[in-house]
Coordinates of C-alpha atoms and ligand atoms in Angstrom, one line a residue:
X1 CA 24.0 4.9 17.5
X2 CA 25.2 5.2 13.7
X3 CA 22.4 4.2 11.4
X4 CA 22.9 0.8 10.3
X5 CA 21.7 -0.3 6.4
X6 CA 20.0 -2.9 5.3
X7 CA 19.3 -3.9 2.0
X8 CA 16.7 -6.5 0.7
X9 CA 17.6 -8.1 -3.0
X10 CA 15.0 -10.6 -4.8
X11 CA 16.6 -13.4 -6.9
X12 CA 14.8 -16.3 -9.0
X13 CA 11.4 -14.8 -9.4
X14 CA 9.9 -11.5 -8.7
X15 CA 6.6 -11.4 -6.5
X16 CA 8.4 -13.6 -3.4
X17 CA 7.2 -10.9 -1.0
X18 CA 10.3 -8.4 -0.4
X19 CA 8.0 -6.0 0.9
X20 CA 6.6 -8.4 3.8
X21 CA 10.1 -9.3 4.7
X22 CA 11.3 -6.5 4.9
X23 CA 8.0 -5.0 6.8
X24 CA 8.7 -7.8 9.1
X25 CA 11.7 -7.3 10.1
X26 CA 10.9 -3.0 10.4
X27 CA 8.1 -4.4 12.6
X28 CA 11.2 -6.7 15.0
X29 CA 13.4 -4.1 15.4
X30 CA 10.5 -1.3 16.5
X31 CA 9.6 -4.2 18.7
X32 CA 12.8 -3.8 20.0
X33 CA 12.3 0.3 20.6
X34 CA 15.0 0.9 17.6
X35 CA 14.1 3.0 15.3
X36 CA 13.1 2.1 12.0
X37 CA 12.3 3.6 7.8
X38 CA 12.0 0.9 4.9
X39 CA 12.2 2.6 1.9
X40 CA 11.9 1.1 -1.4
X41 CA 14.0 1.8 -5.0
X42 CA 12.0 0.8 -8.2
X43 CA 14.1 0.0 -11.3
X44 CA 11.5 2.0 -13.5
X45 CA 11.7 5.0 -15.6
X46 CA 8.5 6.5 -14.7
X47 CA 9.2 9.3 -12.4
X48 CA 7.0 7.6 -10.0
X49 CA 3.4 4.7 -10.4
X50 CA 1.1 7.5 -10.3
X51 CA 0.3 7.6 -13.9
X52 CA 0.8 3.6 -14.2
X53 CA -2.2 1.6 -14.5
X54 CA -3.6 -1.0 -12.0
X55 CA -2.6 -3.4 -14.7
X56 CA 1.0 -2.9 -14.6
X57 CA 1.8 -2.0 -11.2
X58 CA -1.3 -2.6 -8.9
X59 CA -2.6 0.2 -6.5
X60 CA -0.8 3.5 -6.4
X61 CA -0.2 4.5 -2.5
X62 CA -0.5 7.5 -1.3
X63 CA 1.9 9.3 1.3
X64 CA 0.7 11.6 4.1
X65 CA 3.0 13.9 2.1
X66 CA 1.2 13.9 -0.8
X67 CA 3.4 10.9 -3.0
X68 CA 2.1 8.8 -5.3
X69 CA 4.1 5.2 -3.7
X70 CA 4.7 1.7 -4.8
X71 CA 2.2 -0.5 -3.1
X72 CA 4.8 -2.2 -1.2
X73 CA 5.2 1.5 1.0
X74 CA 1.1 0.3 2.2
X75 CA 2.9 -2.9 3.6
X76 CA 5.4 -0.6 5.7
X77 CA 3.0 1.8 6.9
X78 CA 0.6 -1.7 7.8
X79 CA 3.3 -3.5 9.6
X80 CA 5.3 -0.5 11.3
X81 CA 2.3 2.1 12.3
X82 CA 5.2 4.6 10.6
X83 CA 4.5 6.8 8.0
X84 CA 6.4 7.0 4.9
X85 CA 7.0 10.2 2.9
X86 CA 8.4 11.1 -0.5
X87 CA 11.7 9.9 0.4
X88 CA 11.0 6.7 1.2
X89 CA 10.3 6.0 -2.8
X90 CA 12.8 6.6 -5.9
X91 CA 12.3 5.5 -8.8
X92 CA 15.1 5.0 -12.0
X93 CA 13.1 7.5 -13.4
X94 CA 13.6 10.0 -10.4
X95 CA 17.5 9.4 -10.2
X96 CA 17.9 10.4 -13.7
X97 CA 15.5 13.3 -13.4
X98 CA 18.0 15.1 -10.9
X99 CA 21.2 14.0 -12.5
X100 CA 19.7 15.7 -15.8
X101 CA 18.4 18.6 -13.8
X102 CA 21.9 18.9 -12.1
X103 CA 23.7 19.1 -15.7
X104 CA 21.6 21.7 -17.2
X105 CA 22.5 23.6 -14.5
X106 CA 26.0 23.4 -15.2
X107 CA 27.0 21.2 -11.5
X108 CA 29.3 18.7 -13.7
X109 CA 30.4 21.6 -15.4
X110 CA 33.7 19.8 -18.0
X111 CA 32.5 16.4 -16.7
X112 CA 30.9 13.7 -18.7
X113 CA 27.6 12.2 -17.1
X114 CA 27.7 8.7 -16.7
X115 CA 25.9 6.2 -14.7
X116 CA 29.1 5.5 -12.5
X117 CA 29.6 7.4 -10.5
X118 CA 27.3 10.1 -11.4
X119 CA 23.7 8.1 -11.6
X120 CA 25.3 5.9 -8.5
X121 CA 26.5 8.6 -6.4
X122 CA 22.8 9.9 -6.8
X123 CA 21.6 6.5 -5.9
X124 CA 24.0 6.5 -2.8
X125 CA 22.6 10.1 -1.8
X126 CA 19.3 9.0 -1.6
X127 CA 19.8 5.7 -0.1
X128 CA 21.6 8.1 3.1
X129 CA 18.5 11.0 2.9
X130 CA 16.8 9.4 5.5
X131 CA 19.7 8.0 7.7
X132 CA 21.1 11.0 7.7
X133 CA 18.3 12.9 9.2
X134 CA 19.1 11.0 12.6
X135 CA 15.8 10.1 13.1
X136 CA 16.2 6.4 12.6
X137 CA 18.5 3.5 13.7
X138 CA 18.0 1.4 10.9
X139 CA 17.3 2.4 7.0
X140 CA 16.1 -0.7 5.5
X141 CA 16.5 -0.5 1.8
X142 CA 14.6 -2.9 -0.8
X143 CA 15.5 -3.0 -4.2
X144 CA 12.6 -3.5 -6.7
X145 CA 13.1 -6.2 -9.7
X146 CA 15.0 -9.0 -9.6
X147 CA 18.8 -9.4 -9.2
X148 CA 19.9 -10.1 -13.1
X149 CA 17.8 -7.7 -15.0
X150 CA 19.5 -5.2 -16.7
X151 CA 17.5 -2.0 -15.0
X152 CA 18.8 -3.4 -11.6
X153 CA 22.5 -3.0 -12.2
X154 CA 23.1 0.7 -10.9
X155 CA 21.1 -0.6 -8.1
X156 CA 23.3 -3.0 -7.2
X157 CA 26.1 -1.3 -8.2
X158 CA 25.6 1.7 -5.7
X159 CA 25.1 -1.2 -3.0
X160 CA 28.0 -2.8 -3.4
X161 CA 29.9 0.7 -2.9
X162 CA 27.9 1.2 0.3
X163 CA 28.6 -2.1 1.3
X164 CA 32.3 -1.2 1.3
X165 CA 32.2 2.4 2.2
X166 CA 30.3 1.1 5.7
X167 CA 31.3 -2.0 6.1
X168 CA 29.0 -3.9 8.9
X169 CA 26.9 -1.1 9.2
X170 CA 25.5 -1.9 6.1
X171 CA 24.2 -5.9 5.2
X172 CA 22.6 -7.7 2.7
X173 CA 19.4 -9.8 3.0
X174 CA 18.8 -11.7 -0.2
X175 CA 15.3 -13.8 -0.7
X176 CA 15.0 -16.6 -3.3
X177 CA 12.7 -18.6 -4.1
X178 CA 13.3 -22.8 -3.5
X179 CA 10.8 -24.6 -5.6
X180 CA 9.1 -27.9 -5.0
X181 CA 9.4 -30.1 -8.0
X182 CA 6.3 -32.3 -8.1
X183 CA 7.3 -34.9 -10.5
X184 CA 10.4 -35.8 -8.2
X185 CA 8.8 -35.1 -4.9
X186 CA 12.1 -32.4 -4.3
X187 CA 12.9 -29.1 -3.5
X188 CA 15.6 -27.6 -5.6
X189 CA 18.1 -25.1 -4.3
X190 CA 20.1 -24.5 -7.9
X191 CA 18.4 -21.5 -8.7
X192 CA 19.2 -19.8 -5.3
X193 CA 22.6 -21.1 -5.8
X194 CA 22.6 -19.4 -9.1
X195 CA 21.1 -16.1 -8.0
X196 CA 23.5 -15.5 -5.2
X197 CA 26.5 -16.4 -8.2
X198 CA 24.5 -13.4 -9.9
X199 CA 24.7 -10.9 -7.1
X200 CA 28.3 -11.9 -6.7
X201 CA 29.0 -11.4 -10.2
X202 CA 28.7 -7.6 -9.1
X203 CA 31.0 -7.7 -5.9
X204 CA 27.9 -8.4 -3.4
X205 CA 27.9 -11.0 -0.9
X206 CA 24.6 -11.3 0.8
X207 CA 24.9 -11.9 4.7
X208 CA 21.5 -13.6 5.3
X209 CA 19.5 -15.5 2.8
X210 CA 15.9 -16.1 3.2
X211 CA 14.5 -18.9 1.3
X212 CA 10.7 -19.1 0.1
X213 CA 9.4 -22.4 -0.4
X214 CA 5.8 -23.8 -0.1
X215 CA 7.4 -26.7 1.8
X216 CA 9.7 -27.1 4.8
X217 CA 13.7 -26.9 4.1
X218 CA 15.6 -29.6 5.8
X219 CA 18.0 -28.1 7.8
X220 CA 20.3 -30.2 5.6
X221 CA 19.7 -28.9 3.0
X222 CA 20.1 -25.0 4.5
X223 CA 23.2 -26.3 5.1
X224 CA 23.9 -26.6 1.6
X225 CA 23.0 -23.5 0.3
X226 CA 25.0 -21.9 3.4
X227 CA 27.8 -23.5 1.9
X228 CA 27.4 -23.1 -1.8
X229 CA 26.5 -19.3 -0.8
X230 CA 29.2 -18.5 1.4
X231 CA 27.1 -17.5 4.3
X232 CA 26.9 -18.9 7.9
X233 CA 24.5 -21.5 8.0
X234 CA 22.1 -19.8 11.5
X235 CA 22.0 -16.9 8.8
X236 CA 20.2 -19.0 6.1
X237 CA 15.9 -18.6 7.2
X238 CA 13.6 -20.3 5.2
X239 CA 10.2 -18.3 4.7
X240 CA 7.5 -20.9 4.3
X241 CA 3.5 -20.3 3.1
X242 CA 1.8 -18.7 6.3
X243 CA -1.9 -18.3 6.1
X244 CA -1.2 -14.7 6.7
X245 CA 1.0 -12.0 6.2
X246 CA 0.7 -10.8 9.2
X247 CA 2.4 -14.0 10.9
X248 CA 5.7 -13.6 8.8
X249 CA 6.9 -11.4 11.5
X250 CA 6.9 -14.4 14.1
X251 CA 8.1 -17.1 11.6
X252 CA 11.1 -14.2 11.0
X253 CA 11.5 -14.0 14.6
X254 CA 11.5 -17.6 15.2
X255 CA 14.5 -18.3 13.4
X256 CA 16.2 -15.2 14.8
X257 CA 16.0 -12.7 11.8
X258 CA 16.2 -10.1 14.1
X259 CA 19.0 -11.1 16.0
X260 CA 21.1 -12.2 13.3
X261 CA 20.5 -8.6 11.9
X262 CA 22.1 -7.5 15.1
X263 CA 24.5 -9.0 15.7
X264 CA 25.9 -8.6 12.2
X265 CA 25.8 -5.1 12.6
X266 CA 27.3 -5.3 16.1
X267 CA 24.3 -3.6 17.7
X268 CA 23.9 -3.9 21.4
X269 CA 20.8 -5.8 22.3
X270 CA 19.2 -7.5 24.9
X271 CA 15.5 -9.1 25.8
X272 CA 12.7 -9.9 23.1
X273 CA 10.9 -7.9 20.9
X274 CA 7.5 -6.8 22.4
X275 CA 5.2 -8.1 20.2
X276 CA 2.4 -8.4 22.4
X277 CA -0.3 -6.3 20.6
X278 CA 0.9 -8.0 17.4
X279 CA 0.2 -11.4 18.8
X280 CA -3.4 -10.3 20.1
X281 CA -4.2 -9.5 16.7
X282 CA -3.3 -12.9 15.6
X283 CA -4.9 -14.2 18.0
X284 CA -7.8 -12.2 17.1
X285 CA -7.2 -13.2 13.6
X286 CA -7.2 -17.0 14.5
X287 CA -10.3 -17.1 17.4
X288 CA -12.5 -14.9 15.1
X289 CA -15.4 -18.3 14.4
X290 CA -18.1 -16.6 12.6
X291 CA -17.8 -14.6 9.2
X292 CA -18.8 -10.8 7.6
X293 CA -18.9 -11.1 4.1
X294 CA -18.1 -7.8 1.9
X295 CA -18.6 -6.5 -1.5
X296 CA -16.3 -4.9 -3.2
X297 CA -17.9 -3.0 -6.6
X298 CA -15.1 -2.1 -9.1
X299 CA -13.5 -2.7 -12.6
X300 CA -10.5 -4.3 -11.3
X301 CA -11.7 -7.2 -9.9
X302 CA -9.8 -9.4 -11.3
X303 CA -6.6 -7.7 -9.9
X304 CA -5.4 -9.2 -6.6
X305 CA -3.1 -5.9 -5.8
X306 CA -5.3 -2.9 -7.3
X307 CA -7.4 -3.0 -3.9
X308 CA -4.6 -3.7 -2.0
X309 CA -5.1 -0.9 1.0
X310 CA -9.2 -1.5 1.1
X311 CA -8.9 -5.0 1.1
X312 CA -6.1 -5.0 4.6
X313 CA -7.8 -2.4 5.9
X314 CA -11.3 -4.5 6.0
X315 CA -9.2 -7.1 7.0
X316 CA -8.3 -5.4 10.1
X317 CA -11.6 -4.0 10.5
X318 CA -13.4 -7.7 10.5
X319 CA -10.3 -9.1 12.9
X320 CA -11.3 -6.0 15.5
X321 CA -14.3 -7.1 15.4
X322 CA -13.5 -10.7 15.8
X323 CA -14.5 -12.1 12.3
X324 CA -13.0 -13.3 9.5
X325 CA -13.5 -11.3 6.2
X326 CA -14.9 -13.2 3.4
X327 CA -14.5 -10.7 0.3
X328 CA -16.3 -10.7 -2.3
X329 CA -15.6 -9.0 -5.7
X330 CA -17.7 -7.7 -8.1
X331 CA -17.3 -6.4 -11.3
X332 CA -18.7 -3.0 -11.8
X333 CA -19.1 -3.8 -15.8
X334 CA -21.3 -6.5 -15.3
X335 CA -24.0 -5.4 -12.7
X336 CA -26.9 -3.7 -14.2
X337 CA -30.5 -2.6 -12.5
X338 CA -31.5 -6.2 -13.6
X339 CA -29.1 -8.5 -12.5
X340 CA -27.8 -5.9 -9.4
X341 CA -30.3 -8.1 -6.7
X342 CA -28.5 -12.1 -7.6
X343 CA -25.1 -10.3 -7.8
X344 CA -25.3 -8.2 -4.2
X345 CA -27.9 -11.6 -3.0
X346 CA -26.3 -12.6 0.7
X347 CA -23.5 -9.7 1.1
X348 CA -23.6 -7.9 4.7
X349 CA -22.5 -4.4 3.4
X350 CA -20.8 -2.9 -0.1
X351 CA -17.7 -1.3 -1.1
X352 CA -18.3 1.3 -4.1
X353 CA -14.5 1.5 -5.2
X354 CA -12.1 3.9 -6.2
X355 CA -11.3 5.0 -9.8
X356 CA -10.8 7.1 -13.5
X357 CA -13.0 6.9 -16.1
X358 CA -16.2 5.7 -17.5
X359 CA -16.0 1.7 -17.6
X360 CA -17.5 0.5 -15.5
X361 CA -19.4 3.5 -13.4
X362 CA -22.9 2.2 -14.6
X363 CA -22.7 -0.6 -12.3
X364 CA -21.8 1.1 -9.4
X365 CA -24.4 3.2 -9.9
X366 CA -27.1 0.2 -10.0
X367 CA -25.2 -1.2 -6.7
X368 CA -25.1 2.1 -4.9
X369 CA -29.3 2.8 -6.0
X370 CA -29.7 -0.8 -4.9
X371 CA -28.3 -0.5 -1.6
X372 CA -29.8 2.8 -0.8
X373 CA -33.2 1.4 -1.1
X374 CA -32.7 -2.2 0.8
X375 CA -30.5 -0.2 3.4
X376 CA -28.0 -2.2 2.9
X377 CA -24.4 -0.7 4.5
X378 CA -22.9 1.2 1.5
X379 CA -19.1 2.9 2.2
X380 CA -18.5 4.4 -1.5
X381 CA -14.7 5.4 -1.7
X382 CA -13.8 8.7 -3.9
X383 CA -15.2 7.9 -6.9
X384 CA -17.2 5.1 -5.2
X385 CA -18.1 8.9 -3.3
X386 CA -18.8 10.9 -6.3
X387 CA -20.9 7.4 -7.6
X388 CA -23.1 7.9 -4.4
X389 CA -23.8 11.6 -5.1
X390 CA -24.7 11.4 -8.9
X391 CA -26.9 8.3 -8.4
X392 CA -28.7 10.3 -5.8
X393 CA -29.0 13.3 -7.8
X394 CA -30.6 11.4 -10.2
X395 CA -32.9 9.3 -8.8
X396 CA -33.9 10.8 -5.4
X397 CA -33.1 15.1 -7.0
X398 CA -35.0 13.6 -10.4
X399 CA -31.5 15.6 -12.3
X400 CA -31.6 12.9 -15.3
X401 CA -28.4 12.7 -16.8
X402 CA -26.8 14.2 -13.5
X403 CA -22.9 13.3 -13.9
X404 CA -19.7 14.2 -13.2
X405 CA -17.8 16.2 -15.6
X406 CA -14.7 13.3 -16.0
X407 CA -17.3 11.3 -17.3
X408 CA -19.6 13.5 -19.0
X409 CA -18.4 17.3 -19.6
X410 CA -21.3 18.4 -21.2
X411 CA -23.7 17.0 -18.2
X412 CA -26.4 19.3 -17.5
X413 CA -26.3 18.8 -13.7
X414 CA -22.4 18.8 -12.9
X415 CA -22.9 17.3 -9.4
X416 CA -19.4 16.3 -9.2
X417 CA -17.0 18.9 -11.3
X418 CA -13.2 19.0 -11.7
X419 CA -12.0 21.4 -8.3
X420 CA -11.2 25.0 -9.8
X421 CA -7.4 24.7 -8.9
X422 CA -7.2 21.7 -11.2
X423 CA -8.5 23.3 -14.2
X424 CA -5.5 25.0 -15.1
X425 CA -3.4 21.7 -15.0
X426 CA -2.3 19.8 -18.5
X427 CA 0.0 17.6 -17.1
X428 CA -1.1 14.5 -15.6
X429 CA 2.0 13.2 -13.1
X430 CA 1.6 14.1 -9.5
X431 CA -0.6 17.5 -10.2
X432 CA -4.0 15.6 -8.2
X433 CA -5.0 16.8 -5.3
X434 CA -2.7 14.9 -3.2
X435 CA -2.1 13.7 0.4
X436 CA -3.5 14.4 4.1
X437 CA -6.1 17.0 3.6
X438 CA -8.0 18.1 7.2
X439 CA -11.6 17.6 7.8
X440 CA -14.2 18.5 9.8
X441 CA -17.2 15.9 10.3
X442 CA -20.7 17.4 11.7
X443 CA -21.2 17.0 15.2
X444 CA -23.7 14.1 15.8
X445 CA -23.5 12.7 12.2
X446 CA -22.7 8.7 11.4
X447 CA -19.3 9.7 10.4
X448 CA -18.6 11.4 13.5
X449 CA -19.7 8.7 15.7
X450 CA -17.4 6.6 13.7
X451 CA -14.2 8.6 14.4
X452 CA -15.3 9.4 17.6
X453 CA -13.9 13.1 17.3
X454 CA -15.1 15.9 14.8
X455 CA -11.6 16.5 13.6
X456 CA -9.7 14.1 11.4
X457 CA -6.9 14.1 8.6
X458 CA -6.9 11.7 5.8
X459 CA -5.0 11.1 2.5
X460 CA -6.4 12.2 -0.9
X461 CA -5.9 11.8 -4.5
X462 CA -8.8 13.1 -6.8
X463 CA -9.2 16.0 -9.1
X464 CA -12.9 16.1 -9.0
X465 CA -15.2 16.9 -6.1
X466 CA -18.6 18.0 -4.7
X467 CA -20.0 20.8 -6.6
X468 CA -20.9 23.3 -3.7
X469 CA -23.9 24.8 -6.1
X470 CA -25.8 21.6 -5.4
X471 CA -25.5 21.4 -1.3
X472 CA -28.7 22.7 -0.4
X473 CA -30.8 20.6 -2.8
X474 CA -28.7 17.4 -1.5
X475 CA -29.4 18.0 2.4
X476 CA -33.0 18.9 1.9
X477 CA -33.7 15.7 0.3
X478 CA -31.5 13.3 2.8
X479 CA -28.1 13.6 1.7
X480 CA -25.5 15.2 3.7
X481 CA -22.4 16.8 3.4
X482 CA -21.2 16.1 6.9
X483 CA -17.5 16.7 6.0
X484 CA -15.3 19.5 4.6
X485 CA -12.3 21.2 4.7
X486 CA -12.0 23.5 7.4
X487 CA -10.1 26.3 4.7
X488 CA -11.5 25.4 1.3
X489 CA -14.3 23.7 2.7
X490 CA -14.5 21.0 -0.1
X491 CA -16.7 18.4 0.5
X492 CA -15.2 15.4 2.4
X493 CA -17.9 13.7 3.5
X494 CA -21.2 12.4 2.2
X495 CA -24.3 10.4 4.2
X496 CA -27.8 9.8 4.0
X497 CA -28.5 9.7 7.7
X498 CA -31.7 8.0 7.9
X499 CA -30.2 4.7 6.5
X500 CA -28.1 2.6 9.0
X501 CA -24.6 2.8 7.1
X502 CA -24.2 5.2 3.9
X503 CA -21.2 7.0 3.8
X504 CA -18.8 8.4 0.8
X505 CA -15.6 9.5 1.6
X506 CA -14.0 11.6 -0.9
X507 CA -10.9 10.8 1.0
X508 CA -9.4 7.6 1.4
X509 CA -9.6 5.9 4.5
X510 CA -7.9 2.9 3.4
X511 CA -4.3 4.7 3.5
X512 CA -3.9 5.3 7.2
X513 CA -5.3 1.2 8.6
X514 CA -2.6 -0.3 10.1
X515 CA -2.5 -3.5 11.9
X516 CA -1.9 -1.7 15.3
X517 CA -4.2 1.2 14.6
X518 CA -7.3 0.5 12.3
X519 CA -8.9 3.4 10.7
X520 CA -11.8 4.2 12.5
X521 CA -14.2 4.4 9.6
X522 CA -13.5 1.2 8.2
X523 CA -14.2 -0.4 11.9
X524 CA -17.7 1.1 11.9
X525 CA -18.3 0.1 8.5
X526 CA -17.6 -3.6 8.9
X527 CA -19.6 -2.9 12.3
X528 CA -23.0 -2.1 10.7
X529 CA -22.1 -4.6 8.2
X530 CA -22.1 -7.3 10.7
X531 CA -25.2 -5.5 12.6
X532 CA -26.8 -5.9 9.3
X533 CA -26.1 -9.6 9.2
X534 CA -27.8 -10.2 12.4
X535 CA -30.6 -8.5 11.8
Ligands
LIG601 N1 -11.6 10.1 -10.7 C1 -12.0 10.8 -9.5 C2 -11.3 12.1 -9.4 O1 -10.3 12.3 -9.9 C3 -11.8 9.9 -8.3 C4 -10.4 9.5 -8.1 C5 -10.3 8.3 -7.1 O2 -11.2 7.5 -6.9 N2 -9.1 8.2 -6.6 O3 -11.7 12.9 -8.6

């Protein structure tokens, strides 16, 4: 079958959840046994989030491939069990990168460079990379931003062309936001009447609309807005509050998302989706009575998205093992050796957390010494990893002032040291050690056990590791390097066996959870953690 396109806009308000519509609907049509990419197009100049702070832009994902991703590509990967690559993120930044590159080598030769039709073509070309591999039925396309800002336009622009050029094999799903007006006790559709005016404005008309709203839309009023909107009124969803992400696939499929989708693209169908091992989840998700409570040590606490991976993937991990996941967060600035006791007080097992720099990476060190010596279940995650190693240098190896050289280069005992093919790097964007990296876990050891197999493949992004010099002293006085790379053989893997759950993986785990396949590690973590509880 040709590859059908379909693009998801945001009007009104950014933050409406793009990302989980479009997820859901990848998630319907593999249901279905099409094949399916989502791929997402951020308005931004930065070449891609890697260098962008948590602040600005939440957690940077990371591609088997070695990418640093929007966050939003962790939602596809959750939802569709498919990974992404490279492709499946452009930014502004990287559309103008190859026009520019294309120039200087004379490709326009005589032409002048403009953003149509030369930015938009390159839009259009990228848009197609994956389609035109002919590895996927459906290329679903979500724009970052919101329809109206300026950075969107060439966006839009190249859509509207692709609208035309494939005609039904190419729709548009647009998602507003309805708001519910307290004072008046009333929803209001203006603003999604004025957004769609917007992406008419530049030639598009959307073919479904899906409305968010905290309450429920009278079908009279989605009769309205079909309408005022020009689309058929069965094509107007309304995406109301679900206690879970993971359910907007069945609210999607209850008002016929998917078959809409189809039919407006005049694909043969027939049956249901099989969602059968989704639904067990759910059900999993709703049965689960009794409660594993986490802690999450790190300096972006306050930060709903900069955890995002960790957080779903102990999510899935407490749901597998039929509890709910209460999650606490801690902030890494304000545990110390005195307080560390009342602020880790009634927690089943501890998350040391990912990171850069120096704030903060005192208190993890108090909550990793803390929980080494009341056994509590620790799983410290690359730096959370590297935390683990210095604070046992120091206080079981007796190295005072043991550190790693991002924090302190001068350190006399440079447990953790930046890896020798980093040294020669100056710039910072996409030069870390990036991507699935293969790893070998010790027969017999924790991690292991956890897996199940000695052989596993997990993403990375770090530029510091394990300094070899020190692996002898480590294992002789209880820590272990139970992981490395079978070819450089880095360190991957750190535990202190005799405790019932201390691991550090200088990998992340957290990349590869997916609803239908949980990472292994995370399982056994949240495993122990409740094992802890009980005991
Ligand atoms: N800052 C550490 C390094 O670069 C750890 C990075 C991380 O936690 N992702 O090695």
């Amino acid at each position: 079958m040709e590859t059908k396109y379909i693009f998801v806009t945001g009007g009104v308000v950014s933050s409406l959840g793009k990302g989980i519509i479009s997820s859901s609907l990848a998630r319907l049509l593999l249901s279905r046994g099409f094949r399916v990419t989502i791929q997402k197009f951020d308005p931004y100049i930065n070449i891609d989030p890697g260098t962008l702070n948590p602040y600005e832009h939440g957690e940077c994902y990371v591609t088997v491939d070695g990418h640093e991703a929007d966050l939003d590509l962790g939602h596809y990967e959750r939802f569709t069990n498919v990974h992404t690559s490279r492709a499946n993120n452009i930014t502004t930044g990287r559309i103008y990168q190859s026009v520019i590159d294309k120039e200087r080598r004379g490709d326009y030769l005589g032409k002048t460079v403009q953003i149509v039709p030369h930015i938009t073509d390159e839009i259009k070309r990228n848009v197609k990379l994956l389609g035109n591999t002919g590895k996927y039925d459906f290329v679903i396309t979500e724009i970052g931003g919101t329809v109206g800002d300026i950075e969107s336009l060439p966006f839009l622009e190249s859509m509207r062309q692709l609208k035309w050029e494939l005609g039904s094999n190419c729709i548009c799903i647009h998602l507003t936001y309805v708001p519910f007006i307290k004072a008046a006790k009333e929803l209001k559709t203006k603003p999604t009447q004025h957004s769609v005016k917007q992406l008419q404005e530049v030639g598009i008309q959307p073919d479904i609309l899906i409305l968010r709203t905290e309450k429920d839309i009278p079908v009279s009023m989605r009769r309205k807005v079909a309408l005022f909107c020009n689309v058929s009124p069965d094509a107007v969803i309304q995406s109301i509050d679900v206690p879970s992400i993971y359910e907007v696939p069945l609210t999607m499929h209850e008002q016929h998302l998917d078959e809409i989708i189809l039919r407006k693209t005049n694909t043969p169908y027939e049956g249901e989706p099989d969602m059968s091992r989704w639904t067990e989840f759910l059900d999993k998700m709703q049965c689960a009575e009794k409660t594993v409570t986490i802690g999450l040590v790190g300096k972006y606490v306050e930060l709903q998205d900069a955890y995002k991976s960790i957080n779903e993937s102990l999510f899935q991990a407490a749901t597998y093992n039929n509890h709910k996941l209460n999650l606490v967060y801690i902030h890494s600035e304000k545990v110390d050796d005195d307080n560390v006791a009342e602020k880790l007080a009634g927690l089943d097992g501890v998350i040391i957390a990912p990171g850069f720099g120096q704030r903060g990476i005192d208190g993890k060190f108090s909550a990793i010494k803390y929980c080494r010596e009341h056994d509590v279940p620790t799983f410290g995650i690359c730096l959370g990893m590297q935390c683990m190693v210095i604070e046992f240098a120091r206080n079981v190896l007796g190295l005072k002032d043991a550190n790693s050289t991002e924090m302190n280069p001068q350190t006399p005992y440079n447990v953790i040291d930046l890896m020798e093919e980093q040294k020669s790097i100056s710039n910072m964007g996409g030069t870390m050690r990036l991507g699935a990296y293969d790893c070998v876990l010790r027969d017999g050891s924790k991690a292991a056990q956890a897996y199940g197999t000695t052989f596993v493949s997990e993403r990375h992004r770090h530029r510091f590791e394990f300094n070899e010099e020190y692996r002898k002293a480590f294992e002789a006085a209880g820590m272990q390097c139970v992981g490395e790379n079978p070819d450089t053989h880095l360190v991957e893997v750190v535990e202190i066996p005799k405790l019932k759950w201390f691991i550090g993986t200088q990998y992340h785990p957290e990349y590869s959870s997916t609803v239908l396949s949980p990472n292994p590690i995370f399982l056994s973590f949240v495993k122990a953690a409740i094992d802890n509880a009980k005991a």
